[in-house]
């Protein structure tokens, strides 16, 4: 799978061992889910916050590269959700932050076109969080587009 090759681990083997212990169930050929929300929550809490963020970023970027190769919009959203969950703190490269901000704008616009203003607003707000301090000088169009789109989505939701 995508993550196994990127991380260079036998993720399928690891997941099978965890399934044998009864913490997750196999759902299909390459999909697993936790047996209960509490199991997932406890597993998540065992990691330090900064490690969780690093993992979300690593997973999101790995999935993003596959989404680009496959031109897959669903994978793009999955990758962006992982990166957004980590937040901008785990990414130091300003070009990469700008790329993620632009991706949030793109996916947010797609959500808005489907009249899914709650998700679109979330993408726009996440996109704004990835802008650097000097974005109004260095990335004016991206900055104005994100702020304008967020305002439109908020108005559509009656949140203004």
PDB file of N, CA and C in Angstrom, residues 5-78:
ATOM      1  N   UNK A   5       4.945   1.344   1.452  1.00  0.00           N
ATOM      2  CA  UNK A   5       6.102   1.630   0.600  1.00  0.00           C
ATOM      3  C   UNK A   5       6.794   2.919   1.020  1.00  0.00           C
ATOM      4  N   UNK A   6       6.036   3.919   1.414  1.00  0.00           N
ATOM      5  CA  UNK A   6       6.632   5.193   1.830  1.00  0.00           C
ATOM      6  C   UNK A   6       7.404   5.050   3.145  1.00  0.00           C
ATOM      7  N   UNK A   7       6.837   4.327   4.084  1.00  0.00           N
ATOM      8  CA  UNK A   7       7.454   4.170   5.402  1.00  0.00           C
ATOM      9  C   UNK A   7       8.443   3.011   5.451  1.00  0.00           C
ATOM     10  N   UNK A   8       8.438   2.190   4.388  1.00  0.00           N
ATOM     11  CA  UNK A   8       9.319   1.031   4.313  1.00  0.00           C
ATOM     12  C   UNK A   8       9.120   0.074   5.491  1.00  0.00           C
ATOM     13  N   UNK A   9       7.848  -0.230   5.760  1.00  0.00           N
ATOM     14  CA  UNK A   9       7.470  -1.194   6.802  1.00  0.00           C
ATOM     15  C   UNK A   9       6.404  -2.125   6.242  1.00  0.00           C
ATOM     16  N   UNK A  10       6.285  -3.286   6.857  1.00  0.00           N
ATOM     17  CA  UNK A  10       5.242  -4.230   6.480  1.00  0.00           C
ATOM     18  C   UNK A  10       3.979  -3.874   7.253  1.00  0.00           C
ATOM     19  N   UNK A  11       3.308  -2.840   6.796  1.00  0.00           N
ATOM     20  CA  UNK A  11       2.119  -2.345   7.490  1.00  0.00           C
ATOM     21  C   UNK A  11       1.010  -3.396   7.516  1.00  0.00           C
ATOM     22  N   UNK A  12       0.853  -4.136   6.439  1.00  0.00           N
ATOM     23  CA  UNK A  12      -0.178  -5.182   6.400  1.00  0.00           C
ATOM     24  C   UNK A  12       0.086  -6.222   7.488  1.00  0.00           C
ATOM     25  N   UNK A  13       1.342  -6.606   7.657  1.00  0.00           N
ATOM     26  CA  UNK A  13       1.690  -7.579   8.699  1.00  0.00           C
ATOM     27  C   UNK A  13       1.420  -7.044  10.092  1.00  0.00           C
ATOM     28  N   UNK A  14       1.756  -5.787  10.297  1.00  0.00           N
ATOM     29  CA  UNK A  14       1.511  -5.152  11.600  1.00  0.00           C
ATOM     30  C   UNK A  14       0.010  -5.113  11.890  1.00  0.00           C
ATOM     31  N   UNK A  15      -0.763  -4.702  10.897  1.00  0.00           N
ATOM     32  CA  UNK A  15      -2.214  -4.621  11.086  1.00  0.00           C
ATOM     33  C   UNK A  15      -2.819  -6.001  11.335  1.00  0.00           C
ATOM     34  N   UNK A  16      -2.306  -7.020  10.665  1.00  0.00           N
ATOM     35  CA  UNK A  16      -2.807  -8.381  10.897  1.00  0.00           C
ATOM     36  C   UNK A  16      -2.541  -8.823  12.336  1.00  0.00           C
ATOM     37  N   UNK A  17      -1.350  -8.519  12.847  1.00  0.00           N
ATOM     38  CA  UNK A  17      -1.021  -8.884  14.231  1.00  0.00           C
ATOM     39  C   UNK A  17      -1.923  -8.147  15.223  1.00  0.00           C
ATOM     40  N   UNK A  18      -2.202  -6.884  14.959  1.00  0.00           N
ATOM     41  CA  UNK A  18      -3.093  -6.117  15.831  1.00  0.00           C
ATOM     42  C   UNK A  18      -4.512  -6.678  15.746  1.00  0.00           C
ATOM     43  N   UNK A  19      -4.928  -7.092  14.546  1.00  0.00           N
ATOM     44  CA  UNK A  19      -6.259  -7.692  14.375  1.00  0.00           C
ATOM     45  C   UNK A  19      -6.350  -9.009  15.136  1.00  0.00           C
ATOM     46  N   UNK A  20      -5.282  -9.790  15.107  1.00  0.00           N
ATOM     47  CA  UNK A  20      -5.274 -11.064  15.843  1.00  0.00           C
ATOM     48  C   UNK A  20      -5.450 -10.851  17.342  1.00  0.00           C
ATOM     49  N   UNK A  21      -4.981  -9.704  17.841  1.00  0.00           N
ATOM     50  CA  UNK A  21      -5.126  -9.396  19.263  1.00  0.00           C
ATOM     51  C   UNK A  21      -6.512  -8.847  19.591  1.00  0.00           C
ATOM     52  N   UNK A  22      -7.327  -8.585  18.549  1.00  0.00           N
ATOM     53  CA  UNK A  22      -8.705  -8.173  18.770  1.00  0.00           C
ATOM     54  C   UNK A  22      -8.938  -6.678  18.900  1.00  0.00           C
ATOM     55  N   UNK A  23      -7.937  -5.860  18.545  1.00  0.00           N
ATOM     56  CA  UNK A  23      -8.113  -4.410  18.664  1.00  0.00           C
ATOM     57  C   UNK A  23      -8.736  -3.780  17.418  1.00  0.00           C
ATOM     58  N   UNK A  24      -8.515  -4.418  16.271  1.00  0.00           N
ATOM     59  CA  UNK A  24      -9.073  -3.915  15.018  1.00  0.00           C
ATOM     60  C   UNK A  24      -9.697  -5.081  14.262  1.00  0.00           C
ATOM     61  N   UNK A  25     -10.603  -4.743  13.352  1.00  0.00           N
ATOM     62  CA  UNK A  25     -11.240  -5.731  12.482  1.00  0.00           C
ATOM     63  C   UNK A  25     -10.837  -5.441  11.046  1.00  0.00           C
ATOM     64  N   UNK A  26     -10.701  -6.499  10.276  1.00  0.00           N
ATOM     65  CA  UNK A  26     -10.452  -6.358   8.843  1.00  0.00           C
ATOM     66  C   UNK A  26     -11.785  -6.073   8.168  1.00  0.00           C
ATOM     67  N   UNK A  27     -11.786  -5.052   7.306  1.00  0.00           N
ATOM     68  CA  UNK A  27     -12.985  -4.681   6.553  1.00  0.00           C
ATOM     69  C   UNK A  27     -12.567  -4.634   5.082  1.00  0.00           C
ATOM     70  N   UNK A  28     -12.703  -5.708   4.385  1.00  0.00           N
ATOM     71  CA  UNK A  28     -12.247  -5.754   2.993  1.00  0.00           C
ATOM     72  C   UNK A  28     -10.819  -6.258   2.917  1.00  0.00           C
ATOM     73  N   UNK A  29     -10.219  -6.067   1.760  1.00  0.00           N
ATOM     74  CA  UNK A  29      -8.892  -6.633   1.541  1.00  0.00           C
ATOM     75  C   UNK A  29      -7.762  -5.791   2.124  1.00  0.00           C
ATOM     76  N   UNK A  30      -7.888  -4.484   2.102  1.00  0.00           N
ATOM     77  CA  UNK A  30      -6.812  -3.614   2.589  1.00  0.00           C
ATOM     78  C   UNK A  30      -7.307  -2.567   3.579  1.00  0.00           C
ATOM     79  N   UNK A  31      -8.384  -2.829   4.241  1.00  0.00           N
ATOM     80  CA  UNK A  31      -8.960  -1.835   5.140  1.00  0.00           C
ATOM     81  C   UNK A  31      -9.236  -2.454   6.503  1.00  0.00           C
ATOM     82  N   UNK A  32      -8.953  -1.656   7.534  1.00  0.00           N
ATOM     83  CA  UNK A  32      -9.171  -2.092   8.911  1.00  0.00           C
ATOM     84  C   UNK A  32      -9.896  -0.994   9.649  1.00  0.00           C
ATOM     85  N   UNK A  33     -10.554  -1.357  10.736  1.00  0.00           N
ATOM     86  CA  UNK A  33     -11.166  -0.353  11.603  1.00  0.00           C
ATOM     87  C   UNK A  33     -11.053  -0.850  13.044  1.00  0.00           C
ATOM     88  N   UNK A  34     -11.009   0.100  13.953  1.00  0.00           N
ATOM     89  CA  UNK A  34     -10.959  -0.244  15.367  1.00  0.00           C
ATOM     90  C   UNK A  34     -12.269  -0.914  15.768  1.00  0.00           C
ATOM     91  N   UNK A  35     -12.183  -1.855  16.702  1.00  0.00           N
ATOM     92  CA  UNK A  35     -13.389  -2.571  17.126  1.00  0.00           C
ATOM     93  C   UNK A  35     -14.331  -1.666  17.907  1.00  0.00           C
ATOM     94  N   UNK A  36     -13.800  -0.601  18.487  1.00  0.00           N
ATOM     95  CA  UNK A  36     -14.628   0.327  19.263  1.00  0.00           C
ATOM     96  C   UNK A  36     -13.939   1.685  19.292  1.00  0.00           C
ATOM     97  N   UNK A  37     -14.735   2.742  19.362  1.00  0.00           N
ATOM     98  CA  UNK A  37     -14.180   4.101  19.418  1.00  0.00           C
ATOM     99  C   UNK A  37     -13.226   4.280  20.597  1.00  0.00           C
ATOM    100  N   UNK A  38     -13.553   3.669  21.726  1.00  0.00           N
ATOM    101  CA  UNK A  38     -12.712   3.802  22.925  1.00  0.00           C
ATOM    102  C   UNK A  38     -11.320   3.199  22.690  1.00  0.00           C
ATOM    103  N   UNK A  39     -11.249   2.093  21.957  1.00  0.00           N
ATOM    104  CA  UNK A  39      -9.958   1.475  21.644  1.00  0.00           C
ATOM    105  C   UNK A  39      -9.132   2.444  20.801  1.00  0.00           C
ATOM    106  N   UNK A  40      -9.780   3.059  19.815  1.00  0.00           N
ATOM    107  CA  UNK A  40      -9.093   4.035  18.976  1.00  0.00           C
ATOM    108  C   UNK A  40      -8.618   5.232  19.804  1.00  0.00           C
ATOM    109  N   UNK A  41      -9.473   5.743  20.659  1.00  0.00           N
ATOM    110  CA  UNK A  41      -9.115   6.898  21.486  1.00  0.00           C
ATOM    111  C   UNK A  41      -7.940   6.586  22.404  1.00  0.00           C
ATOM    112  N   UNK A  42      -7.963   5.420  23.016  1.00  0.00           N
ATOM    113  CA  UNK A  42      -6.876   5.045  23.927  1.00  0.00           C
ATOM    114  C   UNK A  42      -5.568   4.831  23.167  1.00  0.00           C
ATOM    115  N   UNK A  43      -5.654   4.203  22.007  1.00  0.00           N
ATOM    116  CA  UNK A  43      -4.454   4.009  21.193  1.00  0.00           C
ATOM    117  C   UNK A  43      -3.874   5.364  20.792  1.00  0.00           C
ATOM    118  N   UNK A  44      -4.731   6.285  20.446  1.00  0.00           N
ATOM    119  CA  UNK A  44      -4.306   7.616  20.026  1.00  0.00           C
ATOM    120  C   UNK A  44      -3.645   8.374  21.176  1.00  0.00           C
ATOM    121  N   UNK A  45      -4.198   8.201  22.380  1.00  0.00           N
ATOM    122  CA  UNK A  45      -3.667   8.914  23.545  1.00  0.00           C
ATOM    123  C   UNK A  45      -2.304   8.394  23.999  1.00  0.00           C
ATOM    124  N   UNK A  46      -1.907   7.202  23.539  1.00  0.00           N
ATOM    125  CA  UNK A  46      -0.612   6.666  23.960  1.00  0.00           C
ATOM    126  C   UNK A  46       0.550   7.422  23.327  1.00  0.00           C
ATOM    127  N   UNK A  47       0.289   8.178  22.279  1.00  0.00           N
ATOM    128  CA  UNK A  47       1.334   8.957  21.612  1.00  0.00           C
ATOM    129  C   UNK A  47       1.345  10.388  22.126  1.00  0.00           C
ATOM    130  N   UNK A  48       2.534  10.938  22.227  1.00  0.00           N
ATOM    131  CA  UNK A  48       2.663  12.351  22.589  1.00  0.00           C
ATOM    132  C   UNK A  48       2.083  13.200  21.454  1.00  0.00           C
ATOM    133  N   UNK A  49       1.536  14.344  21.813  1.00  0.00           N
ATOM    134  CA  UNK A  49       0.890  15.234  20.837  1.00  0.00           C
ATOM    135  C   UNK A  49       1.791  15.542  19.642  1.00  0.00           C
ATOM    136  N   UNK A  50       3.039  15.891  19.887  1.00  0.00           N
ATOM    137  CA  UNK A  50       3.924  16.249  18.776  1.00  0.00           C
ATOM    138  C   UNK A  50       4.178  15.054  17.853  1.00  0.00           C
ATOM    139  N   UNK A  51       4.217  13.839  18.406  1.00  0.00           N
ATOM    140  CA  UNK A  51       4.406  12.640  17.583  1.00  0.00           C
ATOM    141  C   UNK A  51       3.164  12.374  16.735  1.00  0.00           C
ATOM    142  N   UNK A  52       1.988  12.598  17.318  1.00  0.00           N
ATOM    143  CA  UNK A  52       0.755  12.427  16.540  1.00  0.00           C
ATOM    144  C   UNK A  52       0.759  13.376  15.349  1.00  0.00           C
ATOM    145  N   UNK A  53       1.123  14.625  15.605  1.00  0.00           N
ATOM    146  CA  UNK A  53       1.158  15.619  14.526  1.00  0.00           C
ATOM    147  C   UNK A  53       2.168  15.232  13.459  1.00  0.00           C
ATOM    148  N   UNK A  54       3.340  14.767  13.882  1.00  0.00           N
ATOM    149  CA  UNK A  54       4.355  14.339  12.918  1.00  0.00           C
ATOM    150  C   UNK A  54       3.841  13.179  12.066  1.00  0.00           C
ATOM    151  N   UNK A  55       3.164  12.237  12.712  1.00  0.00           N
ATOM    152  CA  UNK A  55       2.621  11.091  11.970  1.00  0.00           C
ATOM    153  C   UNK A  55       1.543  11.535  10.982  1.00  0.00           C
ATOM    154  N   UNK A  56       0.647  12.420  11.416  1.00  0.00           N
ATOM    155  CA  UNK A  56      -0.392  12.906  10.506  1.00  0.00           C
ATOM    156  C   UNK A  56       0.240  13.584   9.288  1.00  0.00           C
ATOM    157  N   UNK A  57       1.275  14.380   9.520  1.00  0.00           N
ATOM    158  CA  UNK A  57       1.949  15.055   8.409  1.00  0.00           C
ATOM    159  C   UNK A  57       2.618  14.047   7.489  1.00  0.00           C
ATOM    160  N   UNK A  58       3.361  13.111   8.057  1.00  0.00           N
ATOM    161  CA  UNK A  58       4.050  12.098   7.259  1.00  0.00           C
ATOM    162  C   UNK A  58       3.056  11.299   6.430  1.00  0.00           C
ATOM    163  N   UNK A  59       1.972  10.841   7.071  1.00  0.00           N
ATOM    164  CA  UNK A  59       0.968  10.053   6.360  1.00  0.00           C
ATOM    165  C   UNK A  59       0.297  10.898   5.279  1.00  0.00           C
ATOM    166  N   UNK A  60      -0.055  12.125   5.630  1.00  0.00           N
ATOM    167  CA  UNK A  60      -0.725  13.002   4.668  1.00  0.00           C
ATOM    168  C   UNK A  60       0.121  13.280   3.448  1.00  0.00           C
ATOM    169  N   UNK A  61       1.414  13.553   3.651  1.00  0.00           N
ATOM    170  CA  UNK A  61       2.299  13.832   2.516  1.00  0.00           C
ATOM    171  C   UNK A  61       2.518  12.582   1.663  1.00  0.00           C
ATOM    172  N   UNK A  62       2.603  11.420   2.306  1.00  0.00           N
ATOM    173  CA  UNK A  62       2.755  10.172   1.547  1.00  0.00           C
ATOM    174  C   UNK A  62       1.514   9.917   0.691  1.00  0.00           C
ATOM    175  N   UNK A  63       0.350  10.104   1.276  1.00  0.00           N
ATOM    176  CA  UNK A  63      -0.897   9.900   0.535  1.00  0.00           C
ATOM    177  C   UNK A  63      -1.035  10.948  -0.563  1.00  0.00           C
ATOM    178  N   UNK A  64      -0.585  12.172  -0.293  1.00  0.00           N
ATOM    179  CA  UNK A  64      -0.653  13.247  -1.291  1.00  0.00           C
ATOM    180  C   UNK A  64       0.141  12.886  -2.540  1.00  0.00           C
ATOM    181  N   UNK A  65       1.347  12.336  -2.349  1.00  0.00           N
ATOM    182  CA  UNK A  65       2.155  11.994  -3.521  1.00  0.00           C
ATOM    183  C   UNK A  65       1.452  10.935  -4.366  1.00  0.00           C
ATOM    184  N   UNK A  66       0.767  10.001  -3.727  1.00  0.00           N
ATOM    185  CA  UNK A  66       0.007   8.986  -4.460  1.00  0.00           C
ATOM    186  C   UNK A  66      -1.219   9.607  -5.125  1.00  0.00           C
ATOM    187  N   UNK A  67      -1.866  10.526  -4.437  1.00  0.00           N
ATOM    188  CA  UNK A  67      -3.051  11.196  -5.001  1.00  0.00           C
ATOM    189  C   UNK A  67      -2.677  11.937  -6.281  1.00  0.00           C
ATOM    190  N   UNK A  68      -1.501  12.574  -6.277  1.00  0.00           N
ATOM    191  CA  UNK A  68      -1.040  13.278  -7.479  1.00  0.00           C
ATOM    192  C   UNK A  68      -0.750  12.305  -8.609  1.00  0.00           C
ATOM    193  N   UNK A  69      -0.096  11.198  -8.275  1.00  0.00           N
ATOM    194  CA  UNK A  69       0.232  10.188  -9.292  1.00  0.00           C
ATOM    195  C   UNK A  69      -1.023   9.609  -9.921  1.00  0.00           C
ATOM    196  N   UNK A  70      -2.032   9.356  -9.093  1.00  0.00           N
ATOM    197  CA  UNK A  70      -3.266   8.725  -9.562  1.00  0.00           C
ATOM    198  C   UNK A  70      -4.323   9.737 -10.017  1.00  0.00           C
ATOM    199  N   UNK A  71      -4.056  11.031  -9.787  1.00  0.00           N
ATOM    200  CA  UNK A  71      -5.040  12.080 -10.061  1.00  0.00           C
ATOM    201  C   UNK A  71      -6.367  11.731  -9.379  1.00  0.00           C
ATOM    202  N   UNK A  72      -6.281  11.410  -8.082  1.00  0.00           N
ATOM    203  CA  UNK A  72      -7.409  10.899  -7.310  1.00  0.00           C
ATOM    204  C   UNK A  72      -7.874  11.951  -6.304  1.00  0.00           C
ATOM    205  N   UNK A  73      -9.059  12.531  -6.536  1.00  0.00           N
ATOM    206  CA  UNK A  73      -9.596  13.578  -5.665  1.00  0.00           C
ATOM    207  C   UNK A  73      -9.904  13.072  -4.260  1.00  0.00           C
ATOM    208  N   UNK A  74     -10.368  11.830  -4.153  1.00  0.00           N
ATOM    209  CA  UNK A  74     -10.667  11.281  -2.828  1.00  0.00           C
ATOM    210  C   UNK A  74      -9.388  11.145  -2.002  1.00  0.00           C
ATOM    211  N   UNK A  75      -8.326  10.637  -2.623  1.00  0.00           N
ATOM    212  CA  UNK A  75      -7.038  10.536  -1.915  1.00  0.00           C
ATOM    213  C   UNK A  75      -6.499  11.913  -1.557  1.00  0.00           C
ATOM    214  N   UNK A  76      -6.728  12.889  -2.433  1.00  0.00           N
ATOM    215  CA  UNK A  76      -6.288  14.255  -2.147  1.00  0.00           C
ATOM    216  C   UNK A  76      -6.957  14.765  -0.879  1.00  0.00           C
ATOM    217  N   UNK A  77      -8.273  14.561  -0.757  1.00  0.00           N
ATOM    218  CA  UNK A  77      -8.985  15.000   0.446  1.00  0.00           C
ATOM    219  C   UNK A  77      -8.486  14.260   1.683  1.00  0.00           C
ATOM    220  N   UNK A  78      -8.263  12.963   1.559  1.00  0.00           N
ATOM    221  CA  UNK A  78      -7.756  12.176   2.690  1.00  0.00           C
ATOM    222  C   UNK A  78      -6.395  12.704   3.122  1.00  0.00           C
TER     223      UNK A  78
END
